Short mmCIF file of C-alpha atoms and ligand atoms in Angstrom, two decimals:
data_model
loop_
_atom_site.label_atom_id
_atom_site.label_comp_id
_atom_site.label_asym_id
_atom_site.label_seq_id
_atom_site.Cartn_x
_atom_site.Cartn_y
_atom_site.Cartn_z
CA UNK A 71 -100.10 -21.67 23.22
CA UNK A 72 -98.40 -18.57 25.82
CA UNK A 73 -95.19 -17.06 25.40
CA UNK A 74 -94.20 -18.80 28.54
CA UNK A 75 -94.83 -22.21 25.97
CA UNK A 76 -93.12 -20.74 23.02
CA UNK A 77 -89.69 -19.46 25.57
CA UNK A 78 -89.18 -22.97 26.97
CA UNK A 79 -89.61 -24.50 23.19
CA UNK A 80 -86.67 -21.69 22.42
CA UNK A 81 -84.39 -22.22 25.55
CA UNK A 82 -84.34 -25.77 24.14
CA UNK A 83 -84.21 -24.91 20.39
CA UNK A 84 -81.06 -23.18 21.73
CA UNK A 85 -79.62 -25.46 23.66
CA UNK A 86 -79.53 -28.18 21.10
CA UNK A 87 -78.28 -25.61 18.37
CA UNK A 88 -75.55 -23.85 20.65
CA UNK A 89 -74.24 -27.81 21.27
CA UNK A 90 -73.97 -28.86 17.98
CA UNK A 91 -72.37 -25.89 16.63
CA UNK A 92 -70.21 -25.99 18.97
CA UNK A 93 -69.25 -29.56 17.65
CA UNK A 94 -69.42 -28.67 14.24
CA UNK A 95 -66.04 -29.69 12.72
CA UNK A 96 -66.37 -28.26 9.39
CA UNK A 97 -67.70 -25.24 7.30
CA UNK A 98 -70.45 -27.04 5.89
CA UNK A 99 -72.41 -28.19 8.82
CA UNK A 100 -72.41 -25.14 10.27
CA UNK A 101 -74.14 -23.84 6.69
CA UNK A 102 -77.06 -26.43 7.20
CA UNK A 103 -77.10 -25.91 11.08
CA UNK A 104 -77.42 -22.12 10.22
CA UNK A 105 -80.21 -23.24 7.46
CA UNK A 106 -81.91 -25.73 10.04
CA UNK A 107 -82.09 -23.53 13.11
CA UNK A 108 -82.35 -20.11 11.31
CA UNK A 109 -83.93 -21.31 7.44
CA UNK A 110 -88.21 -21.19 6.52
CA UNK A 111 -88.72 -24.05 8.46
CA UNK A 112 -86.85 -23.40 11.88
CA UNK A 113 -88.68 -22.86 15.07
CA UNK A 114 -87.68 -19.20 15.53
CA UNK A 115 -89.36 -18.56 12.01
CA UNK A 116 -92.38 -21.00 12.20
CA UNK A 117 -92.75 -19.42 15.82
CA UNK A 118 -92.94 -15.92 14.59
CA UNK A 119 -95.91 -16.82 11.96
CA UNK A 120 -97.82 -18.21 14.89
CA UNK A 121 -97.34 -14.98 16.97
CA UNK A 122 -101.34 -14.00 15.85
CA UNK A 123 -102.52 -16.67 17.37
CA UNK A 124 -101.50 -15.66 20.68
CA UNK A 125 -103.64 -13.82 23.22
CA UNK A 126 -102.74 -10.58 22.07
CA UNK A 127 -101.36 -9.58 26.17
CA UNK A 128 -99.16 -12.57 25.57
CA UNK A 129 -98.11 -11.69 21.64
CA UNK A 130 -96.01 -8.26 22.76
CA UNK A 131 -93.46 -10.55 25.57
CA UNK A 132 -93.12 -13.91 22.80
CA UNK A 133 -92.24 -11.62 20.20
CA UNK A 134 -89.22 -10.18 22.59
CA UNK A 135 -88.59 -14.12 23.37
CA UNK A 136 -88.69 -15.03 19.40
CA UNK A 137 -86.49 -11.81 18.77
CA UNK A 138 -83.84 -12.81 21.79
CA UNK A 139 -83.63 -16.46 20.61
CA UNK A 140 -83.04 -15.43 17.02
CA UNK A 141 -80.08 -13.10 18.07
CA UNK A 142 -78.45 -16.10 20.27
CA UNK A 143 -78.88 -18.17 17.52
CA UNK A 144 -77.46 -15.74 15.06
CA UNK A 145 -74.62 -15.24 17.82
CA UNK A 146 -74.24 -18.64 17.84
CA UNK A 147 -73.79 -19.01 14.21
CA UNK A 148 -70.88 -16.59 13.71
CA UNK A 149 -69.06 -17.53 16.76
CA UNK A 150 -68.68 -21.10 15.29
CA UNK A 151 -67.59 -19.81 12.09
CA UNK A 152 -65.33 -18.17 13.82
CA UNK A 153 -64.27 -20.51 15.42
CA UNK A 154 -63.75 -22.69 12.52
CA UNK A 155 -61.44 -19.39 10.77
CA UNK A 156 -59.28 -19.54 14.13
CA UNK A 157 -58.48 -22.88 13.75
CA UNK A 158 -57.52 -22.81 10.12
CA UNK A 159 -55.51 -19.66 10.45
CA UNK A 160 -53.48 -21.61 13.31
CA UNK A 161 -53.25 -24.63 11.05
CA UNK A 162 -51.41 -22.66 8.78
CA UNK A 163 -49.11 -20.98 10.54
CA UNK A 164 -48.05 -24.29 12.12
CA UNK A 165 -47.72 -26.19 8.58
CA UNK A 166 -45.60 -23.08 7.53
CA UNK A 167 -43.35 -22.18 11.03
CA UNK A 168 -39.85 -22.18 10.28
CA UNK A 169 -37.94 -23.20 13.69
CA UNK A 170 -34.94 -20.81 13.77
CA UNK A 171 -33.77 -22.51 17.27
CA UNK A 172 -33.36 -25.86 15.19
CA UNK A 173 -29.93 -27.68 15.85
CA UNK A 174 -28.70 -30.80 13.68
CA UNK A 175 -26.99 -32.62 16.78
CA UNK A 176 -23.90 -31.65 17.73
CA UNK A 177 -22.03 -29.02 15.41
CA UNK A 178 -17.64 -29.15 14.77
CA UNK A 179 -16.70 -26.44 13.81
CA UNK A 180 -14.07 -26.41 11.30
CA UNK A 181 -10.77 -24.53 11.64
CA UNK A 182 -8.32 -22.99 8.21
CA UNK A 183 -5.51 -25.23 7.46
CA UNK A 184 -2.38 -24.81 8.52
CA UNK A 185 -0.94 -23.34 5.38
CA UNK A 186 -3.78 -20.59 5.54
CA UNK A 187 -3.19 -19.99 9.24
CA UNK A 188 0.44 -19.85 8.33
CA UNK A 189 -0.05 -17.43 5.49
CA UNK A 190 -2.69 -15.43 7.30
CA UNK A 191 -0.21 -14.51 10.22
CA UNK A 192 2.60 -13.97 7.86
CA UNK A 193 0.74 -11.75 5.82
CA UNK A 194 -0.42 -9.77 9.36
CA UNK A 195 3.25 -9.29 10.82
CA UNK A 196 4.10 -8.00 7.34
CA UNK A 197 1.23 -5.53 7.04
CA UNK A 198 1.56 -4.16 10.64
CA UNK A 199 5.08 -3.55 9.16
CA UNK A 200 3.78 -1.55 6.75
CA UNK A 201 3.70 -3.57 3.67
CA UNK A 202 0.79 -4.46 1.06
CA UNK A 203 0.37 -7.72 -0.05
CA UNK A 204 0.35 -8.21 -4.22
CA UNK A 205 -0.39 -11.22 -5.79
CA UNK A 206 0.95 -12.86 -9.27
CA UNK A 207 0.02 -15.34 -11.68
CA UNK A 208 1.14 -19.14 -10.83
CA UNK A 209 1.63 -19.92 -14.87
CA UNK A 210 4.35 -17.64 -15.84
CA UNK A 211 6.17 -17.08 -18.79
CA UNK A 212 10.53 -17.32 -19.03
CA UNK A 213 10.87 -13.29 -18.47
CA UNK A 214 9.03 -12.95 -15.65
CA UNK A 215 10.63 -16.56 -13.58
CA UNK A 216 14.03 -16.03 -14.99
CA UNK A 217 15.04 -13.64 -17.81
CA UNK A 218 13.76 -9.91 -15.58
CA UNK A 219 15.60 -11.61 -12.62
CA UNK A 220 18.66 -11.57 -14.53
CA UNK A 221 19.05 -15.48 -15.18
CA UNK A 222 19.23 -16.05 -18.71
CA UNK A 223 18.83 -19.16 -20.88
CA UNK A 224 22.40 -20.24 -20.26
CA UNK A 225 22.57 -19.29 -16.68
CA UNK A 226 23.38 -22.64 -14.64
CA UNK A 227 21.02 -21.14 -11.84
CA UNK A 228 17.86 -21.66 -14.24
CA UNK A 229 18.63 -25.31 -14.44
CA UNK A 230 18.46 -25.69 -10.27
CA UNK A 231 15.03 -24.81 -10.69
CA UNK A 232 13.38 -27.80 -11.40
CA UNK A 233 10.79 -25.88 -13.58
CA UNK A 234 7.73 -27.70 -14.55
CA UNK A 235 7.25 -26.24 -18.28
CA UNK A 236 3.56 -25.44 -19.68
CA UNK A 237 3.36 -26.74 -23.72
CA UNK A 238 2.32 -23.49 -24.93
CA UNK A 239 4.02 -21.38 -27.73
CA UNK A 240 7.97 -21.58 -27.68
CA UNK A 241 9.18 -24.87 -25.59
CA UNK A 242 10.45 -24.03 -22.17
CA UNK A 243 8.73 -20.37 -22.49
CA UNK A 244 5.47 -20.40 -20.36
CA UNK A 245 5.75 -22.76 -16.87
CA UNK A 246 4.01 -23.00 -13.87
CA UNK A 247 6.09 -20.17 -11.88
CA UNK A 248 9.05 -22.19 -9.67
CA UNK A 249 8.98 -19.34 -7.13
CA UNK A 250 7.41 -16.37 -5.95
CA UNK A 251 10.33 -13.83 -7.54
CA UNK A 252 8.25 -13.03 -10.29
CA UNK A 253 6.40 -10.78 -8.71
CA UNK A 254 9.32 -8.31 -7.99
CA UNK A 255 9.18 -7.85 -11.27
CA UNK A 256 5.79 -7.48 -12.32
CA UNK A 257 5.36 -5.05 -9.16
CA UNK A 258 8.12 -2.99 -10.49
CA UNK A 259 6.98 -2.82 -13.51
CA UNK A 260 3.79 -1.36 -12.26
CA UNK A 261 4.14 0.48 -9.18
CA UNK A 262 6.83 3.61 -8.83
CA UNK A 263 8.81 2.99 -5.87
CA UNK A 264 8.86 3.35 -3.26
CA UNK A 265 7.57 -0.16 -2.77
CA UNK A 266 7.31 -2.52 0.25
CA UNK A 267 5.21 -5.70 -0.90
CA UNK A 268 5.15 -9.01 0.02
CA UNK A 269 3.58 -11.53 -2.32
CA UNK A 270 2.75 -15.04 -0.67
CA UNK A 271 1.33 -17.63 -2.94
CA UNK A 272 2.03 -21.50 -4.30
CA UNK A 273 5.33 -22.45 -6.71
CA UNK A 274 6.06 -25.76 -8.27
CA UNK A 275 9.04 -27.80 -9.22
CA UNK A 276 9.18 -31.46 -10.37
CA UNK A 277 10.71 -32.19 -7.15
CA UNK A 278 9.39 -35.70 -5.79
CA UNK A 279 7.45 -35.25 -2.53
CA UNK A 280 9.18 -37.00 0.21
CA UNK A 281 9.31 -35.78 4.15
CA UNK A 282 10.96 -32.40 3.20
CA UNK A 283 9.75 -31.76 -0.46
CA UNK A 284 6.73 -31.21 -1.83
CA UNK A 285 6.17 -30.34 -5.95
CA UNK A 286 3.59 -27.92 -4.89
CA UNK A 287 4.40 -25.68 -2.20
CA UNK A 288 4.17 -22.15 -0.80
CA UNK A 289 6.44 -19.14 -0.68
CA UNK A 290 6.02 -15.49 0.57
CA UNK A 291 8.23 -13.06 -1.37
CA UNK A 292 9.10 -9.88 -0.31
CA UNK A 293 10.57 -6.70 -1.90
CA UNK A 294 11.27 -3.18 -0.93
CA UNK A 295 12.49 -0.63 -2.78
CA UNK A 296 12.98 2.87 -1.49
CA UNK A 297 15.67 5.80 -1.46
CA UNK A 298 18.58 4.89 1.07
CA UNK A 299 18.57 1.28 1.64
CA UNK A 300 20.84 -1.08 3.09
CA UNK A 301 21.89 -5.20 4.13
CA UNK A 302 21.26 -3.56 7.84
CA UNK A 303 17.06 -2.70 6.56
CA UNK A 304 16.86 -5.93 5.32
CA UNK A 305 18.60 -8.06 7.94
CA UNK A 306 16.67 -5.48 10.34
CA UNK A 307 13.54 -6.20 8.82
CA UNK A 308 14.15 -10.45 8.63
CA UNK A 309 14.79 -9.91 12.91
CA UNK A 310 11.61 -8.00 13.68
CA UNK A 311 9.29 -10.35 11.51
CA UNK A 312 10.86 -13.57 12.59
CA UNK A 313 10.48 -12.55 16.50
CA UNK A 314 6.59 -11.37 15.83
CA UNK A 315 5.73 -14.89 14.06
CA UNK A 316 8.22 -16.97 16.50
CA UNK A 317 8.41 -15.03 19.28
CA UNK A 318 11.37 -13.53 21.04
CA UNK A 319 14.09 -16.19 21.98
CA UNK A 320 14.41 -17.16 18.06
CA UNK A 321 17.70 -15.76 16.49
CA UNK A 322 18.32 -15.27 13.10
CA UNK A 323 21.61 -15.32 10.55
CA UNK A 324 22.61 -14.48 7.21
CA UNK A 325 24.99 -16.46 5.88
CA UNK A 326 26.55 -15.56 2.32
CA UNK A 327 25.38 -17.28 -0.80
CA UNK A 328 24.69 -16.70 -4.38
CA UNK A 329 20.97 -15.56 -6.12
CA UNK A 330 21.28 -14.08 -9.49
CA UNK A 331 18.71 -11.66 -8.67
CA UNK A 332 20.54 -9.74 -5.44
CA UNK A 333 23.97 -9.12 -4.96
CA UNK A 334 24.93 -9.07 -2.57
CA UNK A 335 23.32 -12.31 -1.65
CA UNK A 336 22.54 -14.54 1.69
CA UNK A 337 20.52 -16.85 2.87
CA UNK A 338 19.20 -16.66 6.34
CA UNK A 339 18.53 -19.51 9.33
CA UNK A 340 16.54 -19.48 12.27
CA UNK A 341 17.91 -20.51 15.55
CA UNK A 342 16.05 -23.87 16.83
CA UNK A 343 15.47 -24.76 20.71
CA UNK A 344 18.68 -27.44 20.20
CA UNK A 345 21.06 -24.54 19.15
CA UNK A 346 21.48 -25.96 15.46
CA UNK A 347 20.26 -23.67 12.83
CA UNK A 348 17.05 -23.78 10.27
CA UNK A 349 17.55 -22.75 6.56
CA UNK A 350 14.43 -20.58 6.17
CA UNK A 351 15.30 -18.40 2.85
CA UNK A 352 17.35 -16.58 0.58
CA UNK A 353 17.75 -12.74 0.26
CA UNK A 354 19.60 -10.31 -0.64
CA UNK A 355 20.29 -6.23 -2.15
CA UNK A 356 18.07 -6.40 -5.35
CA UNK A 357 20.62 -6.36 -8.38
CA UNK A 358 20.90 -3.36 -10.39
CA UNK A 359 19.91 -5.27 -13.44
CA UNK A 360 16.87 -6.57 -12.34
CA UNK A 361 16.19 -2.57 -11.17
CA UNK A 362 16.90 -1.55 -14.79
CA UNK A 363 15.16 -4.42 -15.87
CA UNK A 364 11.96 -2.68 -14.59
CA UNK A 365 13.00 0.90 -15.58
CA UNK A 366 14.13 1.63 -12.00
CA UNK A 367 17.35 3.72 -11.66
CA UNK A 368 19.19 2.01 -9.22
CA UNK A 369 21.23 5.16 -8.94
CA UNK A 370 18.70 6.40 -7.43
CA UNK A 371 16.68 3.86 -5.71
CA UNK A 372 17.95 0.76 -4.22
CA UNK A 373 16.14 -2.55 -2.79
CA UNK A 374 15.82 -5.79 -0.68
CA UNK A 375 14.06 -8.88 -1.27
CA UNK A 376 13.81 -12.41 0.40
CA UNK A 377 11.74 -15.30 -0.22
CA UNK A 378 10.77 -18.54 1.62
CA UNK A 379 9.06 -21.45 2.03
CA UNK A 380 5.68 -20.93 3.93
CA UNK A 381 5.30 -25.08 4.25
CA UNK A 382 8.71 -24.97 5.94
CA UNK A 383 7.47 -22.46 8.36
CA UNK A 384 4.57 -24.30 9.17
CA UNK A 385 6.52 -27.43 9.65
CA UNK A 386 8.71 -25.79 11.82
CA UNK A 387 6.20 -23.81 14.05
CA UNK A 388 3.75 -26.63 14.43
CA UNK A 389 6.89 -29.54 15.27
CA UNK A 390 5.23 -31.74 12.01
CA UNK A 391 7.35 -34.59 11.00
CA UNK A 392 6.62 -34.81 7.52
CA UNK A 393 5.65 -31.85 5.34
CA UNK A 394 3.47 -34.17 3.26
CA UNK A 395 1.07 -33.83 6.25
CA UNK A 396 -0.14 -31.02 5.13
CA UNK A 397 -1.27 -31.78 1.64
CA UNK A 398 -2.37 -35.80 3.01
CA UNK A 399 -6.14 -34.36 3.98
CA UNK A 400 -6.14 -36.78 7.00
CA UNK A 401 -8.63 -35.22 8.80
CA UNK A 402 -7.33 -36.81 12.11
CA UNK A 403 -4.56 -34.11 11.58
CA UNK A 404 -5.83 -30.96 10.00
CA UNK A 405 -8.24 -31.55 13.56
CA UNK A 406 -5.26 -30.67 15.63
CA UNK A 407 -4.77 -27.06 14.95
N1 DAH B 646 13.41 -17.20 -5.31
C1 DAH B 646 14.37 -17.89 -4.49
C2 DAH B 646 14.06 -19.39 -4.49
O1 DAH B 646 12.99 -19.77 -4.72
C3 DAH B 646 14.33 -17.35 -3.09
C4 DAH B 646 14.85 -15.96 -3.00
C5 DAH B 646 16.17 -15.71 -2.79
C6 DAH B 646 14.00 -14.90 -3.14
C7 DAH B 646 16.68 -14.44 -2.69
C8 DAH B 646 14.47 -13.60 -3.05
C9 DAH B 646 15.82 -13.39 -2.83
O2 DAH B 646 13.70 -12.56 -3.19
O3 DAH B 646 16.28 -12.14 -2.75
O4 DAH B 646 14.88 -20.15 -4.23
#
C-alpha cells in the first residue's frame, strides 16, 4: 500500500458518496450515508488505522489525503442536509402563499339604489345649504304624527292620513309614523332655535301600491326656525334646492292649500319639460301652535317647513314609469343607474 493507492481509493470513495448524497431525497439516507461513508467502518476511518503500515516517507502525504477526503466528505454531508432544509423551507412557504393578485373572473360592481342615490343628493344640496340632517323614529306615537302638529282626534285632516296603527297600549295611539312631520316636533323639543334640519326617512299609509302609490315610501322633511322669517325664505329656499338637484331650467310654484301644521299653507310643483306642472310637496309658515307646542315663542321666533316624497323625486328625475320599480328588486333595473 502508498498514499498514491490509498488517494485514488478516496477520489473514488468520494465520488460515489458526493453522487448519492446528492440524490438523497430524504433526511434519513443522508443519516446512514453520513454513517456509511463517515461511521467505524468507512474507508476514511479504516484508512486512517492502516496509516502505520505505510512506509513511514509515504505515512506524512496519506495522512493529508485521509484528512482532505474526510473534510469533502464532511462538506458533502452538510451541504445535502442543507439542501434537504432548502427544499422544505420552500415547500412551506408555497403550501402557505396567499395570492393577493387573485381575481374570481370578472367582478360587477354594484351601484346604491335609486332611493339612496336620491336621498344621498338631497341630503348634500341641503347640507351645502347649511342644514343638518336629524333623524326620527318610524313607529310613532298620536302626539308626535298628529296631536304636536296641531291635528287633534277630531280633526278631519287625521283621517286623510291613511295611518297604519301599531296594537300597543291605547287603540289608535302608537302607529308606524304616516309622514316625516314628526320630527319638527321632536327637534323642537330638543334643540333651541335657531334650527335648520332636514329629516329624510320612510312613512307608511295603508295606501294600495299601484303605479303612483306605494304603502311604504320616503319623505325628506324640512324645518327652519330662526328670528325674522318669511313665505319669501321658504319659497327662496324651495328655488335654490330644486335648481341644484334638477338643474337650472326647472321652475317652481306655490300654490295655496291647507296643512294643519303651517298657516299659511301651500303646496309647491315643479315645472316639467311639457310645460304642465309636478305636485312635489306641501309647505308652509310653521303654525304658532305647533311653536308653542314645543315651548317656542313664536313671538319671537318664527319658521318654515315642507315635506315630500323622495320616491316621487326619483320617479321624476330618472323618467320611471311605475314607482313600484323601485321596491320590485328586478335586478335588470336597479342595473340601470
Ligand atoms: N306632512 C305632509 C304630508 O305628508 C307634508 C308637509 C306639508 C310637510 C306641509 C310639511 C309642511 O312640513 O309644512 O302630507
Amino acid at each position: 500500500m502508498s498514499s498514491a493507492s490509498v488517494t485514488a481509493e478516496l477520489d473514488a470513495v468520494l465520488g460515489d458518496a458526493t453522487a448519492r448524497l446528492a440524490a438523497a431525497p430524504d433526511l434519513e439516507t443522508i443519516t446512514a450515508l453520513d454513517a456509511e461513508f463517515l461511521g467505524k467502518k468507512s474507508a476514511v476511518t479504516v484508512a486512517k488505522k492502516q496509516l502505520g503500515q505505510l512506509d513511514p516517507s509515504d505515512r506524512k502525504a496519506a495522512g493529508q489525503a485521509i484528512n482532505a477526503a474526510r473534510a469533502a466528505l464532511e462538506q458533502a454531508v452538510a451541504d445535502a442536509r442543507e439542501r434537504l432544509a432548502v427544499g422544505a423551507r420552500q415547500a412551506q412557504y408555497e403550501s402557505e402563499r396567499l395570492d393577493l393578485t387573485e381575481r374570481l373572473g370578472a367582478v360587477r360592481r354594484g351601484s346604491l339604489h335609486l332611493n339612496t342615490q336620491a336621498r344621498d343628493r338631497l341630503e348634500d344640496v341641503f347640507v351645502s345649504m347649511g342644514f343638518t340632517v336629524a333623524e326620527g323614529p318610524e313607529v310613532e306615537t298620536a302626539w308626535y304624527n298628529f296631536e304636536a302638529l296641531n291635528i287633534p282626534d277630531w280633526h278631519p285632516a287625521r283621517g286623510s292620513f291613511d295611518t297604519i296603527f301599531v296594537n300597543l297600549g291605547e287603540p289608535e295611539q302608537v302607529m308606524l309614523r304616516s309622514h316625516t312631520s314628526p320630527v319638527q316636533i321632536r327637534t323642537m323639543e330638543n334643540t333651541a332655535p335657531p334650527i335648520y334640519i332636514v329629516a329624510p326617512g320612510r312613512t307608511f299609509r295603508t295606501d294600495t301600491a299601484d303605479a303612483t302609490h306605494l304603502p311604504a315610501f320616503n319623505q325628506i322633511e324640512g324645518l327652519v326656525v330662526d328670528r325674522g322669517i318669511t313665505l319669501g325664505d321658504l319659497h327662496g329656499t324651495i328655488e335654490a334646492f330644486v335648481h341644484a338637484f334638477f338643474g337650472g331650467e326647472v321652475k317652481t310654484r306655490l300654490r295655496p292649500s291647507y296643512f294643519p301644521f303651517t298657516e299659511p299653507s301651500a303646496e309647491f310643483d315643479i315645472s316639467r319639460e311639457d310645460g304642465s306642472w309636478l305636485e312635489l310637496g306641501g309647505c308652509g309658515m310653521v303654525h304658532p301652535k305647533v311653536l308653542r307646542n314645543c315651548g317656542i315663542d313664536p313671538e319671537e321666533w318664527q319658521g318654515f317647513a315642507f315635506g315630500f316624497g323622495i320616491d316621487r323625486l326619483a320617479v321624476m328625475r330618472y323618467e320611471l314609469d311605475d314607482i313600484r320599480e323601485l321596491v320590485n328588486n328586478d335586478v335588470r333595473f336597479l342595473r340601470q343607474f
